[in-house]
Amino acid sequence: MTAEKRTFQAEVSKLLKIVANSLYSEREVFLRELISNASDACDKLRYLALTNPDLTTGDGEFKIKIAADKEAGTLTLSDNGIGMSAEELNDNLGTIARSGTEAFVSNLSGDEKKDAGLIGQFGVGFYSAFMVADKVEVLTKRAGETKAHLWSSDGLGEYTVSDAEKANRGTIITMHLKEDALEFLEEQRLQHIVKRYSDHIPVPILFIARSDGGEEEKPLNEASALWTRPKSEITEEQYKEFYHHAAHAFDDPWATLHWKAEGVIEYSSLLYVPTQRPFDLFHPERKNRVKLYVKRVFITDDCEGLVPEYLRFLRGVIDCEDLPLNVSRELLQRNPVLQKISSAVTKRVLSELSKKAEKEPEEYAKFWDAFGPVMKEGLYADGTEHRETLLSLVRFRTTESDKLVSLKDYAERMKEGQEAIYYIIGESPEALLNSPHLEGFRAKGVEVLLLTDPIDDFWLQAMFEGYEGKPFKSITRGSADLDAVKGGADDKPEDAKKDEEAKQDAGAEIAPLIASLKLALGEAVKDVRESKRLTDSPVCLIADEGDMDINLERLLRQHKQLEKATPRVLEINARHAVIKTLAKRVKAGKTGQELEDAAYLLLDQARIMEGEAVPDPKAFARRLAMAMERGLAV
């Protein structure tokens, strides 16, 4: 076919501009990214050849070659891996790694230096070639196919794909270097880059030195799997660069876990906890990206069950000696060996996190800010196997501390007479701190957990046994009897009797008002009750005992999984001036339209304080105007 010209997606054009104009101080990383891609291509073909040996017939030794042509000003990198079809060329080089496209653009800040750091997160390392080249050509032929294809672009907005000739499978990337990038044609410069970034690649990397006598292949890397080497032989820099390769990331790892298990089941693990969230962390598929090897042969980087979903932020390699080389991906998840490895790896990772949380709480807080919402999924999905350990790892923001708090810390600070661990769920800590539901708890000095992750509504439902025998209790659901709790500004013995008498008097005064409000509001509320949790606000809405929590219901309605809201309980503060005034009016027999308007205004006020829209804004505005008119007329 003739060369077909296509336009990059708009998102790719933005990316290319960032790549071309940023990262100049680190642009040597382009070679690392291209070598990593070539290594992945070799790994994929090695796996496919296990069941289809014909794919590697006549060329079974995998290699990555680098050649420099100073006269032409080109740098070439080639591999004999799996290669690409025309469709794969368009998918892989015409778009940003699929699900990452929208996420990448939404994360752009406008600061080019900062945005450049996102490149590795979104698996788009190929485009780093445009940091040093003003034209890039990709000649490729997929293993098992007869046709080859040529992709070409100057990185300015368009690319072409055409049929081409290539004798063998694999990919050849030719970069026409910019004038200020000719340093990358020097053999010593290339040797230094490969040694620094790619020495761990388990595929030989060869430099092709040309002379009058022909070509000479010079090895540039050790080509041994890093995870098989003793820890004492590996430097911190080598660990970091293997992370960059395995995760296709630009950040440094937050933690490195390297061990070898021997015994009934033998396997080696080199796992990393990233510093930054991977872009696909909350993708609906929740896939893990830990690579599974068998006897140093890559099998898959999408092995369901290799690590639990709540540890899917892990990156790295697990290499097993006890799985058959020809194991299929479909049979992997049912393999008992894999299940035992998964359980052991999970236990080891959680143990290392526990040590970090105890010894370096400030560093652990950074980890929790990045991956806490994912870790909480384990409390909901992991049954009881690791629940105790997970509960010890969970951290919370609370009403009583500026720092993250563990459940152990919370339990040690519980007030005398406090029988439950109290929490409130909402959209942000700032919004929760303004909730009227907290008023009574603040007065008693009772600490309340501030929960803001969507998963919080679900894992708490699985906590039937609570924490160390203490149940979790939402302060927005059911009664809030704080009388048994000792502490707080109003808990002096001399004031207790007076306070109880005041409550009884207020309760007797508002009993007729409660009856009138119930009559006025009808089915708009489930009930109207005197509140024991309010001290400053006149009203609030709560879910009745046994009903769905308010925030969970709101979440389900937002996702169209619930059609309408359940009527709530309206609690009123008997000691608030507005409630006292209404109670006097009811006692005086004023129970007409004025009381009905006041009842709905109180209900709407409670809704607004919950962050909800009033169901009838027009009626709300009318009632508010009438109330202001009556007030101003006095």
XYZ file of C-alpha atoms in Angstrom, residues 15-615:
601
model
C 2.624 15.029 24.998
C 5.114 15.332 22.136
C 5.426 19.052 22.766
C 6.167 18.398 26.436
C 8.691 15.698 25.598
C 10.457 17.760 22.948
C 10.794 20.843 25.167
C 11.245 19.387 28.634
C 13.556 16.970 30.408
C 16.603 18.273 28.515
C 18.766 17.738 31.572
C 17.779 14.061 31.610
C 17.159 13.266 27.983
C 19.573 10.328 28.009
C 16.670 8.368 29.534
C 15.233 8.002 26.012
C 17.661 5.107 25.501
C 16.542 3.437 28.707
C 12.911 3.613 27.609
C 13.572 2.201 24.134
C 15.731 -0.612 25.530
C 12.997 -1.495 28.058
C 10.433 -1.667 25.262
C 12.767 -3.890 23.215
C 13.318 -6.159 26.227
C 9.553 -6.456 26.722
C 9.145 -7.408 23.040
C 11.701 -10.214 23.490
C 9.980 -11.409 26.675
C 6.599 -11.588 24.933
C 7.959 -13.630 22.049
C 9.837 -15.955 24.396
C 6.527 -16.718 26.100
C 4.605 -17.285 22.870
C 7.365 -19.573 21.597
C 6.721 -21.953 24.489
C 3.551 -23.106 22.738
C 4.532 -22.137 19.161
C 8.260 -22.851 18.652
C 8.009 -22.023 14.942
C 7.935 -18.317 15.848
C 11.636 -18.389 16.740
C 12.868 -20.984 14.259
C 16.337 -20.067 12.967
C 16.693 -17.135 15.383
C 16.201 -18.299 18.950
C 18.830 -16.123 20.620
C 17.309 -12.794 21.624
C 19.407 -9.640 21.260
C 19.110 -5.868 21.351
C 21.502 -4.017 19.071
C 22.580 -0.373 19.022
C 24.337 1.180 16.037
C 25.513 4.765 15.424
C 26.075 6.324 11.998
C 27.952 9.596 12.436
C 27.843 10.471 8.748
C 24.079 10.127 8.502
C 23.525 11.444 12.034
C 21.339 8.470 12.953
C 21.136 6.217 15.988
C 19.512 2.814 15.460
C 18.153 0.419 18.051
C 16.897 -2.998 16.929
C 15.544 -6.147 18.541
C 14.436 -9.564 17.352
C 11.408 -9.669 19.610
C 7.760 -10.087 18.709
C 7.466 -7.037 16.410
C 4.232 -5.209 15.552
C 1.478 -5.446 12.976
C 0.129 -2.360 11.181
C -2.782 -2.216 13.615
C -0.454 -2.454 16.608
C 1.685 0.331 15.178
C -1.332 2.619 15.141
C -2.515 1.494 18.570
C 0.879 1.719 20.260
C 2.494 4.690 18.516
C -0.531 6.759 17.506
C -2.185 6.951 20.900
C -1.110 7.194 24.506
C -1.221 3.790 26.181
C -4.955 3.374 25.754
C -6.661 3.910 29.147
C -3.979 6.430 30.063
C -4.892 8.978 27.397
C -7.598 10.891 29.213
C -5.928 10.466 32.588
C -2.650 11.867 31.258
C -4.227 15.020 29.887
C -6.329 15.567 33.012
C -3.118 15.522 35.077
C -1.312 18.155 33.006
C -0.550 21.190 35.136
C 0.974 23.571 32.595
C 4.368 23.326 34.298
C 6.396 21.540 31.627
C 9.108 20.304 33.987
C 6.487 18.862 36.320
C 4.383 17.435 33.488
C 7.411 15.692 32.011
C 7.562 13.544 35.134
C 4.184 12.095 34.216
C 5.564 10.467 31.071
C 6.806 7.336 32.802
C 3.611 6.992 34.829
C 1.558 6.681 31.671
C 3.628 4.066 29.874
C 4.566 6.287 26.931
C 8.344 5.965 26.992
C 8.630 5.545 23.224
C 7.850 9.224 22.693
C 10.982 10.178 24.635
C 12.859 9.504 21.371
C 11.664 12.909 20.205
C 13.756 14.547 22.915
C 16.840 13.819 20.808
C 15.445 13.237 17.310
C 13.583 15.439 14.860
C 12.502 12.365 12.901
C 11.874 8.786 14.050
C 11.308 5.744 11.835
C 10.068 2.381 13.081
C 10.492 -0.608 10.774
C 8.787 -3.677 12.202
C 7.621 -7.161 11.314
C 5.527 -9.252 13.653
C 6.661 -12.821 14.344
C 4.737 -15.271 12.197
C 3.628 -12.668 9.634
C 4.991 -12.015 6.130
C 4.389 -8.272 5.872
C 6.564 -5.567 7.361
C 5.519 -1.974 8.041
C 7.256 1.376 8.356
C 6.069 4.069 10.781
C 7.567 7.525 10.399
C 7.030 10.891 12.105
C 8.699 14.190 12.893
C 6.681 14.435 16.112
C 4.913 17.627 15.075
C 1.415 16.271 14.660
C 1.350 13.665 11.876
C 2.786 10.236 11.118
C 2.752 7.832 8.176
C 2.423 4.061 8.001
C 3.377 2.153 4.867
C 4.249 -1.362 3.715
C 7.971 -2.135 3.773
C 10.524 -4.895 3.332
C 12.196 -6.627 6.279
C 13.750 -10.084 6.194
C 13.364 -11.050 9.835
C 10.943 -10.458 12.666
C 11.431 -7.675 15.214
C 11.695 -3.896 15.271
C 14.275 -1.374 14.109
C 13.986 2.195 15.448
C 16.019 4.780 13.530
C 16.410 8.205 15.108
C 17.603 11.161 13.028
C 19.311 13.099 15.800
C 19.009 16.816 16.385
C 22.132 18.944 16.043
C 22.468 19.305 19.815
C 22.066 15.559 20.410
C 24.996 14.198 18.367
C 26.712 13.195 21.623
C 24.524 10.087 21.548
C 26.479 8.802 18.547
C 29.604 8.359 20.669
C 30.307 4.768 21.719
C 31.544 5.672 25.200
C 28.488 7.832 25.849
C 26.190 4.963 24.878
C 28.181 2.499 26.975
C 27.818 4.763 30.003
C 24.041 5.129 29.536
C 23.454 1.397 29.107
C 25.655 0.551 32.091
C 23.843 3.074 34.254
C 20.247 2.376 33.272
C 20.008 -1.043 31.617
C 22.727 -3.305 32.978
C 20.035 -5.445 34.617
C 18.162 -6.202 31.373
C 18.220 -10.023 30.965
C 18.690 -9.686 27.193
C 22.162 -9.035 25.721
C 22.596 -5.428 24.558
C 25.229 -5.153 21.860
C 26.937 -2.146 20.324
C 27.641 -2.567 16.609
C 31.062 -1.093 15.903
C 31.668 -0.598 12.190
C 35.118 -0.465 10.611
C 36.754 -1.202 7.276
C 37.057 -4.807 8.319
C 33.281 -5.158 8.857
C 31.165 -5.131 12.017
C 31.995 -6.082 15.567
C 29.450 -6.782 18.316
C 30.492 -5.399 21.708
C 28.422 -6.380 24.796
C 27.225 -3.407 26.835
C 25.403 -5.054 29.744
C 25.791 -7.958 32.128
C 22.510 -9.471 30.845
C 21.711 -11.339 34.074
C 18.355 -11.193 35.803
C 18.830 -8.771 38.718
C 16.400 -10.582 40.996
C 18.524 -13.764 40.858
C 21.627 -12.036 42.179
C 22.506 -11.742 45.910
C 21.434 -8.492 47.549
C 25.029 -7.833 48.592
C 26.045 -7.571 44.930
C 23.374 -5.036 43.977
C 23.748 -1.294 44.455
C 20.978 1.115 45.343
C 21.334 2.682 41.908
C 20.844 -0.695 40.205
C 17.726 -1.332 42.258
C 16.329 2.048 41.238
C 17.037 1.523 37.545
C 15.431 -1.907 37.568
C 12.354 -0.289 39.092
C 12.310 2.280 36.288
C 12.513 -0.587 33.799
C 9.957 -2.884 35.436
C 7.430 -0.127 36.220
C 8.149 2.104 33.199
C 8.220 4.881 35.770
C 10.245 8.020 36.364
C 9.770 8.311 40.121
C 12.034 6.495 42.573
C 10.596 3.592 44.580
C 9.228 4.299 48.046
C 10.314 0.827 49.188
C 12.289 -2.078 47.697
C 11.567 -5.681 48.765
C 14.004 -8.346 47.569
C 14.034 -11.894 48.916
C 14.321 -15.513 47.890
C 12.034 -18.176 49.309
C 13.409 -21.696 49.659
C 11.746 -24.848 50.881
C 8.625 -26.580 49.614
C 8.132 -23.810 47.028
C 11.069 -21.868 45.621
C 10.705 -18.413 44.140
C 12.531 -15.095 43.977
C 10.823 -11.739 44.429
C 11.976 -8.241 43.659
C 9.045 -5.965 44.385
C 8.714 -2.210 44.658
C 6.247 0.166 46.254
C 6.079 3.287 44.022
C 6.249 6.803 45.388
C 3.596 8.109 43.001
C 0.259 6.553 42.166
C 0.293 4.648 38.855
C -2.250 6.169 36.467
C -4.346 2.980 36.263
C -4.548 2.397 40.024
C -8.314 2.922 40.114
C -9.093 1.438 36.709
C -12.235 -0.751 36.977
C -10.288 -3.885 35.963
C -7.987 -3.522 39.010
C -5.172 -5.490 37.367
C -1.845 -5.985 39.058
C 1.344 -5.239 37.093
C 3.790 -7.599 38.812
C 5.593 -9.671 36.183
C 5.552 -13.449 36.576
C 8.599 -15.382 35.400
C 9.138 -19.137 35.475
C 12.816 -20.166 35.584
C 13.732 -16.656 34.309
C 11.311 -16.942 31.366
C 8.706 -14.175 31.246
C 5.161 -15.561 31.392
C 2.823 -12.602 31.914
C 2.436 -9.173 33.510
C -1.305 -9.729 33.916
C -1.576 -12.707 36.239
C -4.832 -12.662 38.158
C -4.293 -13.800 41.723
C -0.527 -13.295 41.805
C -1.009 -10.483 44.315
C -4.345 -9.388 45.808
C -6.153 -6.458 44.218
C -5.482 -4.202 47.185
C -1.722 -4.555 46.542
C -2.002 -3.824 42.824
C 0.238 -0.770 43.210
C 3.216 -3.150 43.552
C 5.669 -3.313 40.667
C 8.466 -5.780 40.007
C 9.082 -9.477 39.382
C 8.233 -12.848 40.914
C 10.216 -15.742 39.445
C 9.056 -19.256 40.366
C 11.003 -22.498 40.031
C 8.022 -24.757 40.702
C 5.644 -23.892 37.865
C 5.854 -25.674 34.487
C 7.238 -23.494 31.696
C 4.307 -24.246 29.444
C 1.676 -23.232 31.990
C -1.177 -21.342 30.314
C -2.465 -18.031 31.620
C -5.938 -19.559 31.984
C -4.634 -22.308 34.288
C -2.442 -20.011 36.376
C -5.162 -18.672 38.647
C -6.233 -22.220 39.576
C -2.706 -23.436 40.262
C -2.205 -24.254 43.974
C 1.506 -23.296 43.771
C 0.574 -19.808 42.615
C -1.995 -19.487 45.382
C 0.628 -20.365 48.005
C 3.084 -17.885 46.504
C 0.411 -15.185 46.541
C -0.371 -15.812 50.206
C 3.315 -15.778 51.171
C 4.059 -12.628 49.151
C 1.057 -10.830 50.676
C 2.167 -11.755 54.184
C 5.718 -10.570 53.473
C 4.646 -7.250 51.947
C 2.247 -6.474 54.808
C 4.982 -7.355 57.306
C 7.411 -4.939 55.639
C 4.764 -2.207 55.622
C 4.141 -2.800 59.321
C 7.845 -2.342 60.070
C 7.906 0.871 58.056
C 4.787 2.179 59.808
C 6.340 1.542 63.227
C 9.878 2.776 62.562
C 9.223 5.611 60.094
C 5.691 6.950 60.714
C 6.221 10.132 58.696
C 7.404 8.187 55.644
C 4.526 5.755 56.096
C 2.105 8.688 56.115
C 3.298 9.561 52.593
C 2.628 5.993 51.498
C -0.826 6.079 53.069
C -1.748 9.330 51.329
C -0.933 7.687 47.993
C -2.249 4.146 48.495
C -4.463 4.166 51.596
C -7.758 3.962 49.650
C -6.488 0.837 47.850
C -5.258 -0.823 51.039
C -8.711 -0.377 52.604
C -10.144 -2.574 49.851
C -8.415 -5.466 51.590
C -10.562 -4.979 54.684
C -13.623 -5.477 52.505
C -12.402 -8.175 50.106
C -9.750 -10.213 51.907
C -11.975 -12.000 54.392
C -10.271 -12.508 57.743
C -6.871 -13.908 56.657
C -4.971 -10.614 56.817
C -7.610 -8.393 58.421
C -5.851 -7.978 61.751
C -2.630 -6.861 60.035
C -4.519 -4.569 57.678
C -6.374 -2.939 60.566
C -3.041 -2.168 62.207
C -1.860 -0.519 58.967
C -4.900 1.698 58.382
C -4.479 5.384 59.150
C -7.127 8.067 59.694
C -7.599 11.777 59.940
C -9.580 12.663 63.051
C -11.181 15.577 64.876
C -8.453 15.562 67.538
C -5.208 15.322 65.556
C -3.440 17.043 62.673
C -1.480 13.847 61.945
C -2.655 10.485 60.683
C -3.884 8.260 63.506
C -3.870 4.457 63.833
C -6.694 2.503 65.457
C -4.286 1.628 68.263
C -3.689 5.346 68.894
C -7.438 6.004 68.808
C -8.241 3.162 71.223
C -5.649 4.404 73.718
C -7.266 7.862 73.699
C -10.875 6.695 74.110
C -12.768 8.411 76.919
C -13.938 6.642 80.040
C -17.344 5.183 79.319
C -16.846 5.297 75.527
C -17.848 1.916 74.128
C -17.519 2.496 70.339
C -15.125 3.859 67.738
C -17.002 6.770 66.192
C -16.697 7.863 62.590
C -18.291 10.144 60.031
C -18.113 9.759 56.238
C -18.180 12.570 53.680
C -16.453 14.140 50.697
C -13.603 15.989 52.423
C -12.129 16.466 55.922
C -12.890 20.189 55.714
C -16.594 19.572 55.049
C -16.806 16.939 57.777
C -15.258 19.219 60.379
C -18.157 21.627 59.825
C -20.811 18.947 60.298
C -23.351 19.615 63.066
C -23.212 15.909 63.969
C -19.837 16.516 65.625
C -21.065 19.109 68.114
C -21.939 16.801 70.985
C -18.817 14.705 70.480
C -16.629 17.813 70.560
C -18.304 18.930 73.773
C -17.408 15.591 75.363
C -13.906 15.548 73.838
C -14.702 12.321 71.965
C -12.434 11.730 68.956
C -14.188 10.978 65.657
C -12.607 9.404 62.550
C -13.003 11.534 59.411
C -13.485 9.192 56.431
C -13.512 10.501 52.864
C -12.760 7.537 50.560
C -15.612 5.851 48.629
C -14.465 2.442 49.905
C -15.090 3.556 53.522
C -18.818 2.978 53.156
C -18.166 -0.652 52.279
C -15.290 -1.957 54.392
C -16.946 -0.713 57.570
C -19.958 -2.911 56.826
C -17.644 -5.950 57.046
C -16.265 -4.988 60.468
C -18.733 -7.055 62.496
C -16.241 -7.676 65.297
C -14.928 -4.117 65.334
C -11.402 -3.447 66.526
C -10.272 -5.225 69.690
C -13.892 -5.728 70.652
C -14.878 -2.106 70.074
C -17.549 -1.683 67.378
C -17.415 1.011 64.700
C -20.362 3.396 64.948
C -21.421 6.143 62.537
C -22.327 9.415 64.245
C -24.867 10.105 61.477
C -26.906 6.971 62.163
C -28.974 5.929 65.136
C -28.969 7.471 68.590
C -25.975 9.303 70.036
C -26.238 8.695 73.765
C -23.098 10.323 75.137
C -24.264 10.527 78.744
C -22.072 7.564 79.784
C -18.911 9.199 78.400
C -16.829 10.919 81.061
C -14.985 14.051 80.000
C -15.541 17.342 78.269
C -16.082 20.908 79.361
C -19.619 20.290 80.629
C -18.857 17.138 82.599
C -18.264 18.674 86.034
C -20.158 16.996 88.921
C -21.564 20.291 90.154
C -23.009 21.039 86.719
C -24.320 17.545 85.941
C -27.528 17.856 87.992
C -28.340 21.316 86.603
C -27.643 20.136 83.048
C -29.915 17.098 83.457
C -32.723 19.251 84.865
C -32.319 21.693 81.976
C -32.564 18.822 79.483
C -35.695 17.468 81.137
C -37.335 20.917 81.153
C -36.412 21.501 77.519
C -37.687 18.027 76.583
C -41.026 18.668 78.242
C -41.310 22.031 76.462
C -40.705 20.660 72.955
C -42.855 17.511 73.171
C -45.859 19.373 71.624
C -43.533 20.903 69.008
C -42.224 17.466 67.982
C -45.784 16.234 67.514
C -46.649 19.317 65.427
C -43.518 18.964 63.264
C -44.314 15.307 62.577
C -47.799 16.301 61.492
C -46.534 19.153 59.295
C -43.759 17.200 57.566
C -45.658 13.937 57.162
C -43.799 11.437 54.948
C -40.987 13.916 54.206
C -39.266 12.565 57.334
C -39.209 9.172 58.998
C -39.454 10.699 62.465
C -38.763 13.845 64.495
C -36.765 13.465 67.710
C -34.966 15.471 70.333
C -31.217 15.416 69.678
C -28.472 14.445 72.090
C -25.699 15.202 69.589
C -26.437 18.880 68.825
C -25.121 21.749 70.944
C -25.034 24.744 68.552
C -27.124 23.917 65.467
C -30.935 23.805 65.597
C -31.409 20.630 63.517
C -29.688 17.774 61.699
C -30.670 14.723 59.678
C -29.671 11.203 60.653
C -30.271 7.709 59.348
C -32.344 5.577 61.661
C -30.774 2.552 63.320
C -30.714 -0.205 60.691
C -31.126 2.199 57.746
C -28.464 2.872 55.146
C -25.871 5.459 56.132
C -26.512 8.898 54.606
C -23.245 9.079 52.660
C -23.602 5.548 51.245
C -27.107 6.347 50.041
C -25.838 9.547 48.417
C -23.059 7.574 46.704
C -25.468 4.972 45.343
C -27.837 7.645 44.040
C -24.972 9.388 42.248
C -24.180 6.106 40.477
C -27.846 5.522 39.592
C -28.023 2.409 41.775
C -30.755 3.875 43.942
C -33.760 5.752 42.611
C -34.838 7.914 45.531
C -33.710 8.890 49.000
C -35.035 7.179 52.098
C -36.861 9.531 54.509
C -34.546 10.478 57.362
C -34.976 11.262 61.024
C -35.003 14.999 61.802
C -33.314 15.722 65.129
C -33.958 19.055 66.843
C -31.889 20.815 69.484
C -34.232 21.572 72.380
C -31.875 24.211 73.760
C -31.521 26.235 70.565
C -33.235 29.630 70.482
C -35.127 28.917 67.234
C -36.509 25.637 68.613
C -37.458 27.271 71.925
C -39.310 30.049 70.085
C -41.211 27.547 67.927
C -42.068 25.487 71.018
C -43.578 28.572 72.685
C -45.633 29.354 69.576
C -46.990 25.803 69.498
C -47.801 26.007 73.206
C -49.645 29.238 72.449
C -51.708 27.451 69.802
C -50.013 28.906 66.683
C -49.867 25.789 64.498
C -51.042 26.981 61.091
C -49.191 27.813 57.868
C -46.474 29.656 59.765
C -45.456 26.485 61.629
C -45.584 24.392 58.448
C -43.276 26.857 56.690
C -40.915 26.789 59.676
C -40.938 22.974 59.687
C -39.909 22.757 56.026
C -37.316 25.512 56.457
C -35.711 23.499 59.267
C -35.766 20.359 57.126
C -34.197 22.174 54.178
C -31.586 23.713 56.465
C -30.635 20.231 57.656
C -30.358 19.073 54.021
C -28.112 22.001 53.106
C -25.853 21.288 56.066
C -25.529 17.722 54.718
C -24.345 19.132 51.393
C -27.556 18.185 49.600
C -29.741 20.257 47.318
C -33.217 21.193 48.517
C -35.861 19.288 46.509
